[in-house]
């Protein structure tokens, strides 16, 4: 069990981007958009989603991040109405929709496969939802035209989907969903089928469109970078449960569990025992013998045996000839591997206790980095040390 | 001397034509030659005793239309009606098997096709036995006084069209099943997501996407049924004669080969016209597009 509560509380946003188009969030008056309460989905003995609770605020770009089989797509399907929860409730704008079919929900989906209607033109695809809702013809025309502008597909109205590229089909799928002005847009790995370059472009494009229309986006992905780049907040899922919810910067800098620390970016993990406290920091004696300073706030509630971590890019690799940095956590070791990555170097450093650390160093300084076999000192600021709930088993 | 590269290229270019030669030969021997001979026979003159000779004689066409227009119109009417009824009957079955057949799709299809392993003529004769005035169905109902003694079904248009429908089921259900099986379930799901009720999903998405199957089945069933003579001969009477019966009569009994050939030519021309009109109305381009 993660030590922190897995559920999100509609807390004031830390690093969240401003959200144009939505009412200013102020205390209790802020409008709740999507609420999942103790939602469970079982297939016989297999539990895909396990007692999941979550609140997504209006106008937010929210990502569900996790590897395949973690329950993120099942969660999305239940919000979209394609599957019914085994137990629990789903509220959209305060209304319980747990048992409503998809066509009665104010939600639209952008499918991973796009699922465009092959027998209809681009414009007819986009107009499909509005026609079903019996929107007047003149309004349909203007809204479709507006969408074609938004997704930059003007001039493609009369083409059949088969004649479009993958990126264009993706944008038709987006337009077809957004034109209905849903309260919530669900996106099921919509960029999965695109090549890397197009995917990067579309990440920015999606974010731009989301800010422009101000609709709540619930985005499912296994790509951590995608989630970090686009989300206002994200939830990391594993085995049907939410491991952690928060703005990307918060989840990245202060992962709550060992799973999150390993899934969202890379982490150097260590075991240690609390050996004393001084001010805002506690001293932790690593199993290898070295003593580190850890923020007391991070260690709180984790007992005396701690699972510690530090991100590779927070580590400085220093020559032993330089004096140790005052107040930094410092370990001595030997470079066992040095890999040039273009923008920097990736080092593997083994300390005296035989523990290996990864460190990313950018090539911003003139001095050459250490070579393989060279003795070095690795150091990082104590506040960059985080404490996680250790993985079970 | 010639350049070896260009020789090899020529060989490679000719290969497809060489390989298709047997098909061309088959088509020429069993389609083009009989077709030409039929068309030329329709313009021949003579009588069964002295034989027929080609003579640019268009008179048989005129006679065919004036003498047999009732049977021609009736054939197209029975053909269209039986095709439509077959479609209406088989579509839900094909739909159910394709969407809800689960693991047993193959079994269900096999069960539906099973009766069709029995000879066409035997099956039709079985219907004669079932529908005859004192037969299995009517005889029993009459004995139970549920039907007046004078009720009959054989020799009526209903019996002929019913026979045509019965014999067409297998030919319509297979293309429909294949087309419905091909409909992308994710697209069906997307329609639900875009506020389409189950019935709107059917009419706006599933039905248009299964159009190639409807067309393929139409081709098979309509063309066969318009030219059919067995159902009318076995289940029908004088008032339900179809053009197939007339052609058969002229060919085998009257030995009026030019008339039989002229009627066949007219039938062929009208069928091509009907298919062309169907394709125009429903869009052949689209039909090809989905089929691809």
XYZ file of C-alpha atoms in Angstrom:
685
model
C 0.000 0.000 0.000
C 1.253 3.464 -0.804
C 1.786 5.448 2.349
C 0.127 8.544 0.955
C -3.562 8.461 0.203
C -3.981 7.480 -3.408
C -7.014 9.642 -3.921
C -6.655 13.181 -5.041
C -8.109 16.023 -3.123
C -9.197 19.084 -5.051
C -6.276 20.917 -3.526
C -5.037 24.300 -4.674
C -2.967 23.813 -7.787
C 0.767 23.961 -7.304
C 2.438 24.019 -10.679
C -0.705 23.771 -12.772
C -0.903 26.000 -15.803
C -3.520 28.744 -15.829
C -6.726 27.580 -17.433
C -8.391 30.073 -19.700
C -12.036 29.506 -20.374
C -12.826 28.068 -16.993
C -14.126 29.903 -13.985
C -11.429 30.949 -11.543
C -10.963 28.169 -9.030
C -11.779 29.522 -5.612
C -12.131 27.295 -2.575
C -15.268 25.194 -2.344
C -17.158 27.015 -5.077
C -15.034 25.471 -7.803
C -17.020 23.292 -10.150
C -16.230 19.612 -10.010
C -16.270 18.096 -13.423
C -15.516 14.408 -13.109
C -15.682 12.417 -9.939
C -14.979 8.721 -9.527
C -16.003 7.229 -6.205
C -14.675 3.840 -5.162
C -14.902 2.543 -8.691
C -14.069 -1.132 -9.123
C -14.138 -3.170 -12.313
C -13.674 -6.914 -12.108
C -13.622 -9.532 -14.812
C -14.310 -12.668 -12.838
C -11.401 -13.118 -10.466
C -9.350 -10.392 -12.167
C -9.666 -6.872 -10.826
C -8.784 -4.356 -13.536
C -9.646 -1.263 -11.521
C -9.497 -1.504 -7.762
C -11.528 0.865 -5.567
C -10.410 3.938 -7.456
C -11.418 7.442 -6.434
C -10.476 10.527 -8.364
C -11.571 14.098 -8.950
C -10.826 15.918 -12.188
C -11.515 19.598 -12.248
C -13.238 21.589 -14.919
C -10.979 22.685 -17.760
C -8.107 20.544 -16.620
C -5.788 18.496 -18.819
C -5.583 15.352 -16.739
C -3.564 12.269 -17.663
C -3.843 8.694 -16.509
C -0.358 7.290 -16.850
C 0.649 3.683 -16.521
C 1.956 0.646 -18.303
C -0.388 -1.634 -20.254
C -2.733 -3.593 -18.021
C -2.644 -1.045 -15.204
C -6.361 -0.288 -15.614
C -6.078 3.158 -17.188
C -7.971 2.268 -20.351
C -10.633 0.414 -18.359
C -11.071 3.537 -16.234
C -11.455 5.636 -19.379
C -13.971 3.167 -20.834
C -16.083 3.405 -17.704
C -16.071 7.202 -17.812
C -17.023 7.008 -21.506
C -19.792 4.517 -20.773
C -18.402 1.631 -22.810
C -18.097 -0.461 -19.671
C -20.048 -0.466 -16.457
C -18.245 -0.388 -13.138
C -18.701 -3.512 -11.038
C -19.192 -1.203 -8.078
C -18.767 2.482 -7.310
C -20.050 5.622 -8.968
C -18.998 8.016 -11.678
C -20.278 11.597 -11.632
C -20.104 14.082 -14.468
C -20.869 17.625 -13.417
C -22.597 16.280 -10.319
C -24.814 13.752 -12.125
C -24.365 10.044 -11.530
C -23.737 8.543 -14.987
C -22.382 5.181 -13.862
C -25.108 3.240 -15.653
C -25.781 5.509 -18.634
C -24.931 4.294 -22.158
C -22.287 6.310 -24.040
C -24.768 8.052 -26.322
C -26.524 9.586 -23.337
C -23.365 11.058 -21.802
C -21.997 14.503 -22.433
C -18.629 12.940 -23.138
C -16.771 12.288 -26.358
C -13.823 10.070 -27.082
C -10.836 10.209 -29.374
C -10.010 6.573 -29.979
C -6.543 5.163 -30.359
C -7.504 3.756 -33.750
C -9.352 7.026 -34.633
C -12.350 4.868 -35.674
C -13.426 7.350 -38.356
C -16.473 6.443 -40.429
C -14.950 5.188 -43.683
C -18.121 5.784 -45.704
C -18.426 9.451 -44.737
C -16.385 12.452 -45.788
C -14.288 14.400 -43.305
C -17.026 17.015 -42.909
C -19.716 14.330 -42.485
C -17.561 12.590 -39.887
C -17.239 15.821 -37.936
C -20.960 16.608 -38.281
C -22.053 13.118 -37.164
C -22.554 13.888 -33.475
C -24.321 17.206 -34.120
C -26.734 15.550 -36.547
C -27.614 12.918 -33.943
C -28.305 15.722 -31.471
C -30.567 17.377 -34.089
C -28.624 20.619 -34.142
C -29.996 22.981 -36.849
C -28.303 22.581 -40.213
C -26.880 26.104 -40.440
C -25.334 25.753 -37.002
C -23.826 22.387 -37.915
C -22.220 23.977 -40.950
C -20.677 26.831 -39.022
C -19.472 24.623 -36.187
C -17.910 22.108 -38.572
C -16.180 24.931 -40.435
C -14.900 26.323 -37.135
C -13.517 22.898 -36.196
C -11.816 22.444 -39.547
C -10.033 25.719 -38.868
C -9.119 24.718 -35.337
C -7.500 21.452 -36.364
C -6.022 22.997 -39.500
C -7.855 20.794 -42.010
C -9.544 23.425 -44.149
C -9.864 22.194 -47.720
C -10.104 18.533 -46.697
C -13.860 18.620 -45.981
C -14.914 16.422 -48.872
C -12.179 13.816 -48.653
C -12.753 10.317 -47.383
C -10.701 9.350 -44.310
C -8.826 6.671 -46.267
C -7.196 9.427 -48.328
C -5.737 11.214 -45.287
C -2.423 10.678 -43.524
C -2.305 9.306 -39.992
C -1.807 12.755 -38.482
C -4.714 14.185 -40.467
C -6.990 11.301 -39.470
C -6.017 11.939 -35.879
C -7.065 15.560 -36.195
C -10.374 14.582 -37.803
C -10.993 12.290 -34.827
C -10.246 15.196 -32.507
C -12.496 17.594 -34.439
C -15.297 15.007 -34.572
C -15.238 14.795 -30.781
C -14.641 18.472 -29.945
C -17.324 19.827 -32.266
C -19.937 18.506 -29.819
C -18.505 20.737 -27.085
C -18.559 17.894 -24.572
C -18.080 18.550 -20.884
C -15.260 16.085 -21.021
C -13.078 14.743 -23.792
C -11.562 11.313 -23.377
C -8.395 10.534 -25.282
C -7.218 6.947 -25.442
C -3.534 7.026 -26.438
C -4.473 9.129 -29.464
C -0.881 9.678 -30.530
C 0.156 6.050 -30.248
C -0.024 5.339 -33.967
C 1.997 8.356 -35.062
C 5.729 8.507 -35.662
C 7.936 10.266 -33.140
C 8.250 13.612 -34.903
C 4.536 13.914 -35.588
C 3.804 12.811 -32.042
C 5.884 15.668 -30.632
C 4.102 18.147 -32.902
C 0.707 16.800 -31.937
C 1.525 17.007 -28.214
C 1.955 20.748 -28.532
C -1.021 20.979 -30.889
C -3.295 19.089 -28.486
C -2.255 21.296 -25.620
C -2.901 24.417 -27.722
C -6.356 23.178 -28.715
C -7.203 22.215 -25.147
C -6.263 25.681 -23.874
C -8.232 27.271 -26.727
C -11.477 25.348 -26.190
C -11.192 25.093 -22.403
C -12.721 21.590 -22.297
C -11.629 19.080 -19.672
C -9.320 16.481 -21.213
C -8.877 13.050 -19.695
C -5.876 11.594 -21.434
C -4.694 8.018 -21.197
C -1.112 7.195 -22.085
C 1.775 4.927 -21.245
C 4.233 7.561 -22.436
C 5.526 9.424 -19.386
C 6.998 12.240 -21.439
C 3.678 12.840 -23.180
C 1.911 13.020 -19.815
C 4.492 15.375 -18.332
C 4.507 17.712 -21.317
C 0.751 18.101 -21.677
C -0.901 17.569 -18.314
C -2.001 20.056 -15.711
C -2.181 17.102 -13.380
C -1.568 13.424 -13.833
C -2.237 10.194 -11.998
C 0.221 7.329 -12.106
C -1.601 3.991 -12.082
C -0.404 0.501 -11.310
C -2.351 -2.718 -10.833
C -5.724 -0.996 -10.920
C -4.842 1.568 -8.289
C -3.662 5.141 -8.357
C -0.149 5.429 -6.984
C 0.011 9.204 -6.982
C -1.880 12.249 -8.259
C -0.525 15.738 -8.769
C 0.970 18.259 -11.140
C 3.755 16.664 -13.220
C 6.502 18.663 -11.474
C 5.290 17.579 -8.056
C 4.930 13.920 -8.985
C 8.309 13.974 -10.670
C 10.184 15.758 -7.899
C 8.464 14.051 -4.984
C 7.346 10.600 -6.085
C 5.214 8.977 -3.408
C 6.012 5.368 -4.160
C 8.915 3.394 -5.480
C 6.803 2.492 -8.532
C 6.260 6.163 -9.394
C 9.947 6.933 -8.864
C 10.834 4.228 -11.368
C 7.999 4.754 -13.861
C 8.081 8.526 -14.186
C 11.699 9.165 -15.136
C 14.621 7.260 -13.675
C 15.686 7.169 -10.050
C 18.619 6.017 -7.946
C 17.132 4.158 -5.015
C 18.795 3.467 -1.674
C 17.937 1.912 1.679
C 18.876 3.682 4.899
C 18.195 3.958 8.602
C 17.310 7.221 10.376
C 20.193 8.028 12.714
C 19.393 11.501 13.973
C 17.705 14.829 13.310
C 19.075 18.330 12.917
C 16.654 21.157 12.104
C 14.728 20.534 8.913
C 16.800 17.496 8.040
C 17.181 13.999 9.345
C 20.439 12.108 9.055
C 20.067 8.750 7.331
C 22.775 6.132 7.493
C 22.801 4.211 4.204
C 23.214 0.436 4.237
C 26.615 1.062 2.655
C 27.721 3.181 5.628
C 27.566 6.725 4.241
C 25.311 9.284 5.927
C 22.914 11.480 3.951
C 20.793 14.479 4.891
C 17.120 14.057 4.000
C 14.391 16.696 4.351
C 12.508 15.882 7.572
C 9.197 16.629 5.842
C 9.887 13.946 3.236
C 10.872 11.338 5.817
C 7.845 11.981 8.003
C 5.483 9.068 8.343
C 7.848 6.546 6.820
C 9.274 5.142 10.065
C 12.971 4.730 10.650
C 13.848 2.443 7.757
C 13.678 4.578 4.631
C 13.619 3.979 0.886
C 15.454 6.978 -0.519
C 15.847 8.212 -4.036
C 17.541 10.872 -6.113
C 17.064 11.702 -9.801
C 20.096 11.126 -12.053
C 20.075 14.688 -13.391
C 20.218 16.122 -9.864
C 23.588 14.466 -9.286
C 26.797 16.376 -9.928
C 29.854 14.373 -10.849
C 32.948 16.044 -9.401
C 36.656 15.267 -9.500
C 38.023 14.016 -6.175
C 40.633 16.776 -6.367
C 37.887 19.384 -5.795
C 36.854 20.018 -2.192
C 33.533 18.428 -1.222
C 30.569 20.788 -1.473
C 29.392 22.140 1.861
C 26.024 20.765 2.959
C 25.575 18.481 -0.091
C 25.025 14.761 0.108
C 28.268 13.295 -1.110
C 29.399 9.790 -1.993
C 32.662 8.591 -3.464
C 32.902 6.110 -6.250
C 34.351 5.048 -9.559
C 32.984 5.625 -13.057
C 32.138 2.227 -14.507
C 30.390 3.435 -17.646
C 30.292 6.665 -19.580
C 27.831 7.071 -22.444
C 27.744 10.095 -24.708
C 24.137 11.113 -25.459
C 24.632 14.232 -27.545
C 23.260 16.751 -25.099
C 25.314 15.257 -22.295
C 26.858 12.251 -20.708
C 25.236 9.442 -18.837
C 27.495 7.964 -16.193
C 27.261 4.855 -14.117
C 29.175 5.251 -10.879
C 29.803 2.530 -8.345
C 30.285 3.659 -4.767
C 32.461 2.034 -2.098
C 29.585 -0.207 -0.968
C 29.131 -1.526 -4.535
C 25.899 0.402 -5.111
C 25.496 1.786 -8.635
C 24.253 5.288 -9.390
C 23.155 6.783 -12.669
C 23.998 10.428 -13.299
C 23.113 12.663 -16.282
C 25.443 15.565 -16.845
C 24.900 18.176 -19.559
C 27.819 19.219 -21.713
C 27.521 22.837 -20.743
C 30.993 23.232 -19.334
C 34.266 23.374 -21.159
C 35.975 20.838 -18.925
C 35.958 17.248 -20.067
C 34.014 14.808 -17.946
C 35.609 11.917 -16.116
C 36.675 8.779 -17.984
C 35.790 5.215 -17.234
C 37.704 3.930 -14.210
C 38.250 7.415 -12.793
C 37.553 8.021 -9.120
C 34.899 10.706 -8.643
C 32.699 12.254 -6.053
C 28.955 12.385 -6.638
C 26.966 15.053 -4.862
C 23.432 16.422 -4.754
C 21.489 18.885 -2.673
C 19.784 17.282 0.331
C 16.391 18.675 -0.755
C 16.623 16.641 -3.945
C 16.494 13.463 -1.901
C 13.003 11.976 -1.785
C 11.500 9.242 0.316
C 9.047 6.741 -1.111
C 6.844 3.941 0.101
C 8.853 0.846 -0.770
C 7.520 -1.595 -3.354
C 5.772 -4.613 -1.956
C 7.351 -8.030 -2.291
C 22.498 -8.643 -80.929
C 19.817 -7.515 -78.597
C 20.600 -6.210 -75.175
C 20.118 -9.057 -72.635
C 18.713 -6.664 -70.049
C 15.876 -5.521 -72.296
C 15.124 -9.127 -73.243
C 14.789 -10.078 -69.605
C 12.611 -7.039 -69.009
C 10.392 -8.014 -71.905
C 10.078 -11.511 -70.468
C 9.111 -10.126 -67.098
C 6.569 -7.763 -68.669
C 4.954 -10.564 -70.638
C 4.767 -13.008 -67.733
C 1.392 -11.827 -66.370
C -0.184 -12.114 -69.827
C 1.272 -15.569 -70.380
C 0.089 -16.722 -66.990
C -3.437 -15.423 -67.635
C -3.596 -17.203 -70.988
C -5.462 -20.288 -69.650
C -8.139 -18.016 -68.173
C -8.499 -16.163 -71.450
C -8.749 -19.442 -73.305
C -11.409 -20.670 -70.884
C -13.365 -17.424 -71.182
C -13.183 -17.587 -74.982
C -14.233 -21.222 -75.179
C -17.030 -21.219 -72.637
C -18.277 -17.656 -72.593
C -17.468 -15.603 -75.665
C -18.102 -18.313 -78.270
C -21.463 -19.397 -76.780
C -22.452 -15.746 -76.389
C -21.703 -14.979 -80.037
C -23.450 -18.136 -81.125
C -26.488 -17.222 -79.029
C -26.626 -13.723 -80.467
C -26.245 -14.992 -84.016
C -28.894 -17.672 -83.448
C -31.304 -14.986 -82.285
C -30.994 -13.408 -85.727
C -31.383 -16.693 -87.630
C -34.248 -17.804 -89.846
C -35.722 -21.213 -90.589
C -37.728 -23.946 -88.900
C -37.051 -27.089 -86.832
C -37.379 -29.349 -89.849
C -34.933 -27.671 -92.222
C -32.749 -26.054 -89.563
C -31.804 -22.418 -88.962
C -29.438 -20.111 -90.854
C -28.097 -16.690 -89.908
C -30.081 -13.971 -91.678
C -30.040 -10.623 -89.802
C -33.588 -11.436 -88.899
C -34.647 -9.121 -86.047
C -38.253 -10.289 -86.207
C -37.839 -12.779 -83.342
C -37.032 -9.927 -80.937
C -40.246 -8.155 -81.827
C -42.238 -11.344 -81.484
C -40.528 -12.214 -78.207
C -41.506 -8.901 -76.654
C -45.100 -8.850 -77.889
C -45.752 -12.521 -77.211
C -43.979 -12.897 -73.881
C -43.928 -9.443 -72.257
C -46.197 -10.750 -69.475
C -43.682 -13.443 -68.514
C -40.766 -11.025 -68.854
C -42.342 -8.483 -66.526
C -43.451 -11.248 -64.176
C -39.894 -12.635 -64.052
C -38.464 -9.289 -63.031
C -41.264 -8.733 -60.547
C -40.805 -12.187 -58.942
C -37.028 -11.764 -59.080
C -37.096 -8.362 -57.386
C -39.681 -9.406 -54.808
C -37.913 -12.647 -53.903
C -34.539 -10.860 -53.689
C -35.976 -8.226 -51.392
C -37.744 -10.762 -49.158
C -34.559 -12.851 -48.997
C -32.580 -9.771 -47.968
C -35.072 -8.890 -45.251
C -35.032 -12.453 -43.915
C -31.293 -13.095 -44.083
C -29.943 -9.720 -42.953
C -30.957 -10.077 -39.292
C -29.633 -13.640 -39.245
C -26.290 -12.642 -40.797
C -26.165 -9.658 -38.435
C -26.800 -11.807 -35.410
C -24.172 -14.375 -36.388
C -21.571 -11.715 -37.229
C -22.111 -9.640 -34.085
C -23.257 -12.164 -31.500
C -22.142 -15.511 -32.886
C -19.088 -15.539 -30.666
C -17.076 -18.712 -30.934
C -19.821 -20.546 -32.779
C -20.096 -18.360 -35.886
C -18.843 -21.193 -38.072
C -21.319 -23.649 -36.583
C -24.278 -21.324 -37.136
C -23.310 -20.697 -40.746
C -22.881 -24.401 -41.316
C -26.330 -25.132 -39.875
C -27.911 -22.579 -42.184
C -26.099 -23.944 -45.205
C -26.771 -27.580 -44.314
C -30.108 -27.892 -46.226
C -28.350 -26.547 -49.298
C -26.158 -29.611 -49.488
C -29.285 -31.387 -50.749
C -29.932 -31.111 -54.485
C -31.764 -27.986 -55.595
C -34.424 -29.973 -57.459
C -35.030 -32.352 -54.534
C -35.431 -29.425 -52.139
C -37.936 -27.755 -54.428
C -39.844 -31.018 -54.872
C -39.945 -31.323 -51.078
C -41.767 -28.005 -50.982
C -44.228 -29.327 -53.534
C -44.844 -32.245 -51.194
C -45.255 -29.952 -48.188
C -47.509 -27.424 -49.949
C -49.659 -29.737 -52.089
C -53.437 -29.533 -51.585
C -53.581 -32.684 -49.443
C -49.910 -32.537 -48.424
C -48.162 -32.335 -45.114
C -49.110 -28.778 -44.241
C -52.446 -28.099 -45.948
C -53.694 -31.681 -45.548
C -53.119 -31.590 -41.811
C -54.713 -28.166 -41.380
C -57.686 -29.198 -43.475
C -58.109 -32.424 -41.514
C -58.173 -30.343 -38.343
C -60.782 -28.082 -39.986
C -58.525 -25.108 -39.543
C -58.649 -24.428 -43.283
C -61.486 -24.735 -45.788
C -61.188 -27.744 -48.118
C -60.733 -25.498 -51.138
C -57.606 -23.713 -49.927
C -54.562 -24.152 -52.127
C -51.070 -22.721 -52.236
C -49.391 -24.481 -55.129
C -49.666 -22.713 -58.491
C -49.981 -19.348 -56.794
C -47.402 -16.570 -57.105
C -46.811 -16.926 -53.353
C -45.629 -20.523 -53.821
C -43.235 -19.560 -56.620
C -41.819 -16.508 -54.857
C -41.614 -18.521 -51.641
C -39.629 -21.211 -53.420
C -37.319 -18.612 -54.940
C -36.746 -17.057 -51.511
C -36.097 -20.406 -49.906
C -33.558 -21.376 -52.542
C -31.767 -18.010 -52.297
C -31.145 -17.891 -48.563
C -27.664 -19.406 -48.709
C -26.574 -17.129 -51.534
C -27.607 -14.004 -49.702
C -26.540 -14.878 -46.194
C -22.899 -15.556 -47.042
C -22.011 -12.200 -48.648
C -24.022 -10.376 -45.970
C -22.198 -12.236 -43.224
C -18.802 -11.484 -44.764
C -19.651 -7.775 -45.110
C -21.005 -7.494 -41.554
C -18.091 -9.414 -40.146
C -15.791 -6.843 -41.760
C -17.516 -3.844 -40.137
C -14.999 -2.344 -37.723
C -16.420 -2.711 -34.215
C -14.425 0.311 -33.079
C -16.311 2.428 -35.611
C -19.593 1.088 -34.223
C -18.396 2.059 -30.751
C -17.468 5.516 -32.016
C -21.037 6.012 -33.291
C -22.316 5.300 -29.783
C -19.854 7.794 -28.410
C -21.180 10.405 -30.868
C -24.732 10.222 -29.511
C -26.036 7.692 -32.046
C -28.714 5.518 -30.457
C -28.528 1.812 -31.305
C -31.008 2.293 -34.152
C -29.175 5.364 -35.519
C -25.933 3.392 -35.317
C -27.530 0.696 -37.425
C -29.033 2.952 -40.101
C -26.175 5.444 -40.329
C -23.144 3.232 -39.842
C -23.664 -0.528 -39.939
C -26.096 -0.636 -42.860
C -24.035 1.638 -45.152
C -20.882 -0.268 -44.272
C -22.545 -3.564 -45.170
C -23.652 -2.221 -48.597
C -21.047 -4.304 -50.469
C -22.623 -7.459 -49.025
C -26.112 -6.296 -49.979
C -24.921 -5.634 -53.517
C -23.007 -8.911 -53.858
C -26.032 -10.849 -52.603
C -28.309 -8.896 -54.923
C -26.163 -9.816 -57.922
C -26.152 -13.495 -57.029
C -29.793 -13.814 -56.074
C -31.543 -11.401 -58.409
C -29.799 -12.605 -61.557
C -30.393 -16.262 -60.670
C -34.019 -15.766 -59.676
C -35.096 -13.716 -62.685
C -33.878 -16.468 -64.985
C -35.075 -19.338 -62.809
C -37.505 -21.918 -64.232
C -37.431 -24.754 -61.677
C -39.492 -23.034 -58.968
C -42.148 -21.909 -61.422
C -42.245 -25.377 -63.012
C -42.463 -27.319 -59.747
C -44.395 -24.970 -57.455
C -46.221 -22.799 -59.993
C -48.960 -23.142 -62.523
C -49.923 -21.628 -65.905
C -50.433 -18.220 -64.305
C -46.963 -18.051 -62.788
C -44.806 -18.957 -65.780
C -41.534 -17.102 -65.864
C -39.303 -16.258 -68.766
C -37.033 -19.202 -67.902
C -39.931 -21.569 -68.520
C -40.649 -19.928 -71.851
C -37.027 -20.196 -72.956
C -36.977 -23.809 -71.873
C -40.198 -24.484 -73.787
C -38.968 -22.805 -76.948
C -35.629 -24.525 -76.832
C -36.504 -28.089 -75.850
C -40.149 -28.495 -76.872
C -40.836 -26.141 -79.781
C -37.198 -26.247 -80.900
C -37.614 -22.613 -81.884
C -33.959 -21.804 -81.268
C -34.038 -18.222 -82.592
C -36.899 -17.385 -80.234
C -35.116 -19.008 -77.257
C -31.929 -17.140 -78.191
C -33.769 -13.844 -78.642
C -35.475 -14.224 -75.248
C -32.131 -15.056 -73.612
C -30.543 -12.005 -75.218
C -33.352 -9.749 -74.025
C -33.098 -11.226 -70.534
C -29.352 -10.683 -70.453
C -29.680 -7.111 -71.673
C -32.385 -6.280 -69.110
C -30.374 -7.834 -66.262
C -27.297 -5.812 -67.159
C -29.493 -2.711 -67.280
C -30.985 -3.521 -63.865
C -27.567 -4.019 -62.276
C -26.331 -0.821 -63.884
C -29.291 1.080 -62.459
C -28.741 -0.417 -59.015
C -25.078 0.570 -59.106
C -26.011 4.082 -60.289
C -28.576 4.590 -57.564
C -26.481 3.241 -54.706
C -23.107 4.308 -56.058
C -20.858 1.657 -57.555
C -17.843 3.743 -56.610
C -18.729 3.411 -52.947
C -19.490 -0.262 -53.296
C -16.047 -0.864 -54.740
C -14.485 1.366 -52.137
C -15.767 -0.583 -49.143
C -15.229 -3.908 -50.821
C -11.551 -2.976 -51.172
